[in-house]
Amino acid sequence: MSAPVLEITGLTAGYDGAPVVRDLDITVAEAEVVALLGANGAGKTTTLKAISALLRPSAGTIAFHGTSLDKIPAAVRARLGIAHVPEGRGIFSGLTVAEHLRLGHRGERLDEAAAYAYFPVLSRIKDRKAGLLSGGEQQMLAMGRALARRPKLLLLDELSLGLAPIIVEELLPIVRRFADDTGCGVLLVEQHVGLALEVADRGYVLSHGEITTHATAQELSADQSRIVAGYLGEQHP
Ligand code: ATP
């Protein structure tokens, strides 16, 4: 059997020497959608940042297709096929949709047609400046840009931020389809637990920086009220 797309072992990471996540083990296989769930501040964004090298872990290893990424900087991880759509989307208001989809951050050619295939609405607003788009359109653009890089691992950080649930309901199945079509592994951070579990294969629950539950999406769905109650308990101790 081939190595998973992502294999995190014993990851500890944080800021200024203070760990935020501790001893995490997470795997994502080819074509798998994995949800990373947890309360605000549990450490989900921190985990994604460590994977894309925006943050240096203090312990543990992160392997991509069986090869350690430990000494590999962010730009090279991106070139290897790790695409990160951050909270806040990372798009430029003065550039048009098409400009976002033609060239990557480092001038690399993107597969513009792939973005339009998954998000047809983007092809109809190609010439519009990103700053004039609605929140949903901006999120499609951020995701389309990531897909246009033909990633092997897609890290999605709260794509629902500021969006109506109905838009999230449209976007998440596209992530599923992309994983199925291309074999890309997806690690999805999402506050809409129910919607995330509808498209995910498995999920991890992070609580105060540690994984407290790891199960199939089906099992987590059945246990959703307990998971969400757990979050609320954490946020309002
Ligand atoms: P959210 O849904 O609110 O983004 P999260 O699970 O993604 O939550 P993180 O953003 O990883 O959580 O934050 C975890 C903890 O790390 C929080 O206590 C946060 O205050 C702290 N933190 C995040 N970014 C920094 C930073 N740049 N410097 C110092 N502390 C940080």
Tab-separated table of C-alpha atoms and ligand atoms in Angstrom:
chain	number	residue	atom	x	y	z
A	1	MET	CA	0.000	0.000	0.000
A	2	SER	CA	1.332	3.456	-0.843
A	3	ALA	CA	2.135	5.984	1.890
A	4	PRO	CA	-0.609	8.424	2.847
A	5	VAL	CA	-0.546	11.861	1.253
A	6	LEU	CA	-0.069	13.353	4.706
A	7	GLU	CA	1.228	11.630	7.802
A	8	ILE	CA	1.733	13.738	10.908
A	9	THR	CA	3.356	12.079	13.895
A	10	GLY	CA	3.763	13.599	17.351
A	11	LEU	CA	3.370	17.170	16.141
A	12	THR	CA	3.825	19.888	18.744
A	13	ALA	CA	3.682	23.512	17.575
A	14	GLY	CA	2.866	26.953	18.922
A	15	TYR	CA	4.053	30.508	19.213
A	16	ASP	CA	7.036	31.961	21.048
A	17	GLY	CA	7.956	28.627	22.571
A	18	ALA	CA	4.484	28.031	24.045
A	19	PRO	CA	2.861	24.943	22.509
A	20	VAL	CA	-0.672	25.369	21.151
A	21	VAL	CA	-1.050	21.839	19.716
A	22	ARG	CA	0.583	18.829	21.337
A	23	ASP	CA	1.552	15.398	20.124
A	24	LEU	CA	-0.843	15.261	17.171
A	25	ASP	CA	-1.071	12.201	14.925
A	26	ILE	CA	-3.077	12.862	11.754
A	27	THR	CA	-3.171	11.063	8.414
A	28	VAL	CA	-4.847	11.914	5.140
A	29	ALA	CA	-4.908	9.309	2.366
A	30	GLU	CA	-5.197	9.859	-1.364
A	31	ALA	CA	-8.720	11.036	-2.331
A	32	GLU	CA	-9.667	11.281	1.306
A	33	VAL	CA	-11.474	14.262	2.861
A	34	VAL	CA	-10.619	14.596	6.544
A	35	ALA	CA	-12.304	17.115	8.844
A	36	LEU	CA	-10.376	18.795	11.638
A	37	LEU	CA	-12.963	19.928	14.161
A	38	GLY	CA	-12.782	21.845	17.413
A	39	ALA	CA	-13.718	24.998	19.288
A	40	ASN	CA	-12.313	28.436	18.499
A	41	GLY	CA	-8.745	28.495	19.695
A	42	ALA	CA	-8.371	24.698	19.814
A	43	GLY	CA	-5.379	24.864	17.464
A	44	LYS	CA	-6.812	23.987	14.043
A	45	THR	CA	-5.269	26.913	12.159
A	46	THR	CA	-1.986	26.334	13.962
A	47	THR	CA	-1.965	22.727	12.702
A	48	LEU	CA	-2.540	23.794	9.086
A	49	LYS	CA	0.185	26.429	9.363
A	50	ALA	CA	2.669	23.828	10.562
A	51	ILE	CA	1.824	21.601	7.572
A	52	SER	CA	2.457	24.365	5.051
A	53	ALA	CA	5.559	25.596	6.979
A	54	LEU	CA	4.121	28.964	7.955
A	55	LEU	CA	5.068	27.863	11.452
A	56	ARG	CA	7.983	25.737	12.632
A	57	PRO	CA	6.965	22.817	14.858
A	58	SER	CA	8.884	22.239	18.083
A	59	ALA	CA	8.507	18.444	17.824
A	60	GLY	CA	7.173	15.721	15.560
A	61	THR	CA	7.356	14.935	11.882
A	62	ILE	CA	5.207	15.767	8.900
A	63	ALA	CA	5.550	13.438	5.923
A	64	PHE	CA	4.119	13.991	2.447
A	65	HIS	CA	3.773	10.850	0.314
A	66	GLY	CA	6.188	9.122	2.690
A	67	THR	CA	8.922	11.789	2.591
A	68	SER	CA	9.665	13.989	5.573
A	69	LEU	CA	8.946	17.677	5.020
A	70	ASP	CA	10.915	18.704	8.086
A	71	LYS	CA	13.620	20.640	6.266
A	72	ILE	CA	11.466	21.765	3.356
A	73	PRO	CA	10.455	25.464	3.299
A	74	ALA	CA	6.965	26.752	2.513
A	75	ALA	CA	7.676	27.679	-1.112
A	76	VAL	CA	8.973	24.191	-1.908
A	77	ARG	CA	6.056	22.530	-0.094
A	78	ALA	CA	3.727	24.589	-2.287
A	79	ARG	CA	5.623	23.455	-5.406
A	80	LEU	CA	5.385	19.831	-4.288
A	81	GLY	CA	1.596	20.150	-4.346
A	82	ILE	CA	0.491	21.383	-0.933
A	83	ALA	CA	-2.138	24.099	-1.370
A	84	HIS	CA	-3.355	26.081	1.618
A	85	VAL	CA	-6.497	28.219	1.482
A	86	PRO	CA	-6.154	30.303	4.639
A	87	GLU	CA	-8.843	31.805	6.805
A	88	GLY	CA	-9.465	35.170	5.155
A	89	ARG	CA	-8.824	33.668	1.688
A	90	GLY	CA	-5.562	35.372	0.691
A	91	ILE	CA	-6.791	37.066	-2.468
A	92	PHE	CA	-5.881	40.484	-3.844
A	93	SER	CA	-8.695	42.995	-4.262
A	94	GLY	CA	-7.008	44.868	-7.155
A	95	LEU	CA	-6.485	41.794	-9.349
A	96	THR	CA	-9.193	40.312	-11.569
A	97	VAL	CA	-10.526	36.792	-11.230
A	98	ALA	CA	-8.622	35.687	-14.345
A	99	GLU	CA	-5.386	37.239	-13.103
A	100	HIS	CA	-5.689	35.232	-9.901
A	101	LEU	CA	-6.229	32.037	-11.857
A	102	ARG	CA	-3.431	32.432	-14.412
A	103	LEU	CA	-0.394	33.025	-12.270
A	104	GLY	CA	0.467	31.720	-8.817
A	105	HIS	CA	2.107	33.699	-6.003
A	106	ARG	CA	5.526	32.874	-7.383
A	107	GLY	CA	4.715	33.417	-11.028
A	108	GLU	CA	3.972	29.758	-11.799
A	109	ARG	CA	1.382	28.971	-14.501
A	110	LEU	CA	-1.909	27.709	-13.114
A	111	ASP	CA	-4.543	25.478	-14.711
A	112	GLU	CA	-7.160	28.199	-15.135
A	113	ALA	CA	-9.554	25.831	-16.925
A	114	ALA	CA	-9.654	23.513	-13.886
A	115	ALA	CA	-10.840	26.375	-11.689
A	116	TYR	CA	-13.624	27.188	-14.173
A	117	ALA	CA	-14.596	23.540	-14.455
A	118	TYR	CA	-15.234	23.286	-10.703
A	119	PHE	CA	-16.564	26.842	-10.285
A	120	PRO	CA	-18.330	27.789	-13.562
A	121	VAL	CA	-19.493	31.068	-12.026
A	122	LEU	CA	-15.863	32.249	-12.036
A	123	SER	CA	-15.719	32.051	-15.827
A	124	ARG	CA	-18.661	34.454	-16.016
A	125	ILE	CA	-16.928	37.040	-13.803
A	126	LYS	CA	-13.387	36.570	-15.171
A	127	ASP	CA	-12.726	40.253	-15.696
A	128	ARG	CA	-14.103	41.484	-12.396
A	129	LYS	CA	-11.721	42.737	-9.724
A	130	ALA	CA	-11.672	40.439	-6.700
A	131	GLY	CA	-12.456	43.350	-4.376
A	132	LEU	CA	-15.867	43.727	-6.042
A	133	LEU	CA	-16.912	40.104	-5.537
A	134	SER	CA	-19.352	38.844	-2.907
A	135	GLY	CA	-17.972	36.813	0.002
A	136	GLY	CA	-19.109	33.570	-1.632
A	137	GLU	CA	-17.501	34.491	-4.959
A	138	GLN	CA	-14.276	35.428	-3.187
A	139	GLN	CA	-14.223	32.055	-1.451
A	140	MET	CA	-14.813	30.308	-4.796
A	141	LEU	CA	-11.912	32.291	-6.207
A	142	ALA	CA	-9.625	31.322	-3.326
A	143	MET	CA	-10.604	27.673	-3.730
A	144	GLY	CA	-10.464	27.840	-7.526
A	145	ARG	CA	-6.964	29.243	-7.290
A	146	ALA	CA	-5.908	26.372	-5.056
A	147	LEU	CA	-7.460	23.778	-7.412
A	148	ALA	CA	-5.793	25.479	-10.403
A	149	ARG	CA	-2.452	24.496	-8.872
A	150	ARG	CA	-3.498	20.822	-9.199
A	151	PRO	CA	-2.650	20.096	-5.573
A	152	LYS	CA	-2.028	16.691	-4.069
A	153	LEU	CA	-2.910	17.947	-0.613
A	154	LEU	CA	-5.438	20.710	-0.031
A	155	LEU	CA	-5.610	22.483	3.330
A	156	LEU	CA	-8.854	24.425	3.749
A	157	ASP	CA	-9.196	26.724	6.723
A	158	GLU	CA	-12.787	27.620	7.551
A	159	LEU	CA	-14.036	28.279	4.098
A	160	SER	CA	-17.407	29.091	5.681
A	161	LEU	CA	-16.083	32.157	7.503
A	162	GLY	CA	-18.582	34.989	6.951
A	163	LEU	CA	-20.660	32.962	4.486
A	164	ALA	CA	-24.283	31.870	4.718
A	165	PRO	CA	-24.661	28.123	5.378
A	166	ILE	CA	-26.429	27.731	2.023
A	167	ILE	CA	-23.242	28.827	0.231
A	168	VAL	CA	-21.154	26.454	2.330
A	169	GLU	CA	-23.570	23.679	1.365
A	170	GLU	CA	-22.693	24.397	-2.263
A	171	LEU	CA	-18.937	24.670	-1.784
A	172	LEU	CA	-18.222	21.585	0.304
A	173	PRO	CA	-19.504	19.014	-2.233
A	174	ILE	CA	-17.152	20.587	-4.793
A	175	VAL	CA	-14.257	19.781	-2.461
A	176	ARG	CA	-15.509	16.186	-2.285
A	177	ARG	CA	-15.786	15.952	-6.069
A	178	PHE	CA	-12.309	17.367	-6.557
A	179	ALA	CA	-10.839	14.775	-4.168
A	180	ASP	CA	-12.709	11.956	-5.934
A	181	ASP	CA	-11.737	13.162	-9.425
A	182	THR	CA	-8.065	13.883	-8.806
A	183	GLY	CA	-7.012	11.803	-5.798
A	184	CYS	CA	-6.110	14.954	-3.881
A	185	GLY	CA	-6.180	14.511	-0.092
A	186	VAL	CA	-8.062	17.229	1.783
A	187	LEU	CA	-7.718	18.418	5.369
A	188	LEU	CA	-10.717	20.580	6.133
A	189	VAL	CA	-11.105	22.900	9.127
A	190	GLU	CA	-14.764	23.744	9.537
A	191	GLN	CA	-17.092	25.152	12.198
A	192	HIS	CA	-20.187	23.791	10.446
A	193	VAL	CA	-19.677	20.314	11.835
A	194	GLY	CA	-22.727	18.723	10.208
A	195	LEU	CA	-21.920	20.075	6.752
A	196	ALA	CA	-18.269	19.089	7.018
A	197	LEU	CA	-19.120	15.541	8.059
A	198	GLU	CA	-21.490	15.160	5.108
A	199	VAL	CA	-18.546	15.339	2.719
A	200	ALA	CA	-15.744	13.974	4.914
A	201	ASP	CA	-14.539	10.384	5.218
A	202	ARG	CA	-13.055	10.771	8.685
A	203	GLY	CA	-12.581	13.439	11.299
A	204	TYR	CA	-10.418	14.428	14.237
A	205	VAL	CA	-11.637	16.513	17.155
A	206	LEU	CA	-9.086	18.856	18.675
A	207	SER	CA	-9.636	20.078	22.188
A	208	HIS	CA	-7.204	22.452	23.876
A	209	GLY	CA	-4.536	21.445	21.393
A	210	GLU	CA	-4.921	17.675	21.721
A	211	ILE	CA	-6.828	15.126	19.679
A	212	THR	CA	-9.619	13.824	21.852
A	213	THR	CA	-11.600	11.882	19.236
A	214	HIS	CA	-10.752	10.294	15.903
A	215	ALA	CA	-13.469	8.418	14.015
A	216	THR	CA	-15.218	7.958	10.692
A	217	ALA	CA	-17.466	10.803	9.565
A	218	GLN	CA	-20.435	8.501	10.032
A	219	GLU	CA	-19.538	7.796	13.654
A	220	LEU	CA	-18.865	11.456	14.328
A	221	SER	CA	-22.171	12.440	12.726
A	222	ALA	CA	-24.014	10.103	15.039
A	223	ASP	CA	-22.198	11.709	17.949
A	224	GLN	CA	-22.458	15.272	16.694
A	225	SER	CA	-24.480	16.730	19.526
A	226	ARG	CA	-21.928	15.500	22.062
A	227	ILE	CA	-19.057	16.943	20.019
A	228	VAL	CA	-20.724	20.329	19.675
A	229	ALA	CA	-21.733	20.331	23.345
A	230	GLY	CA	-18.075	19.634	24.111
A	231	TYR	CA	-17.066	22.732	22.114
A	232	LEU	CA	-19.580	24.908	23.896
A	233	GLY	CA	-18.344	23.659	27.240
A	234	GLU	CA	-14.851	24.668	26.195
A	235	GLN	CA	-15.839	28.114	25.005
A	236	HIS	CA	-17.910	28.915	28.087
A	237	PRO	CA	-16.232	27.071	30.929
B	1	ATP	P1	-10.215	29.589	15.273
B	1	ATP	O1	-11.357	28.835	14.782
B	1	ATP	O2	-10.582	30.645	16.283
B	1	ATP	O3	-9.255	30.086	14.230
B	1	ATP	P2	-8.262	27.546	15.855
B	1	ATP	O4	-8.631	26.213	16.382
B	1	ATP	O5	-7.914	27.635	14.419
B	1	ATP	O6	-9.415	28.542	16.197
B	1	ATP	P3	-5.701	28.700	16.328
B	1	ATP	O7	-5.911	29.861	15.425
B	1	ATP	O8	-4.798	27.626	15.904
B	1	ATP	O9	-7.094	28.084	16.744
B	1	ATP	O10	-5.225	29.312	17.730
B	1	ATP	C1	-4.899	28.484	18.840
B	1	ATP	C2	-4.325	29.350	19.938
B	1	ATP	O11	-3.101	29.942	19.495
B	1	ATP	C3	-5.218	30.474	20.392
B	1	ATP	O12	-5.163	30.558	21.791
B	1	ATP	C4	-4.622	31.695	19.752
B	1	ATP	O13	-4.821	32.825	20.562
B	1	ATP	C5	-3.140	31.347	19.701
B	1	ATP	N1	-2.502	32.005	18.543
B	1	ATP	C6	-2.906	31.939	17.268
B	1	ATP	N2	-2.093	32.654	16.456
B	1	ATP	C7	-1.124	33.188	17.258
B	1	ATP	C8	0.020	34.010	17.033
B	1	ATP	N3	0.342	34.429	15.799
B	1	ATP	N4	0.772	34.338	18.112
B	1	ATP	C9	0.449	33.905	19.340
B	1	ATP	N5	-0.615	33.122	19.624
B	1	ATP	C10	-1.392	32.755	18.606
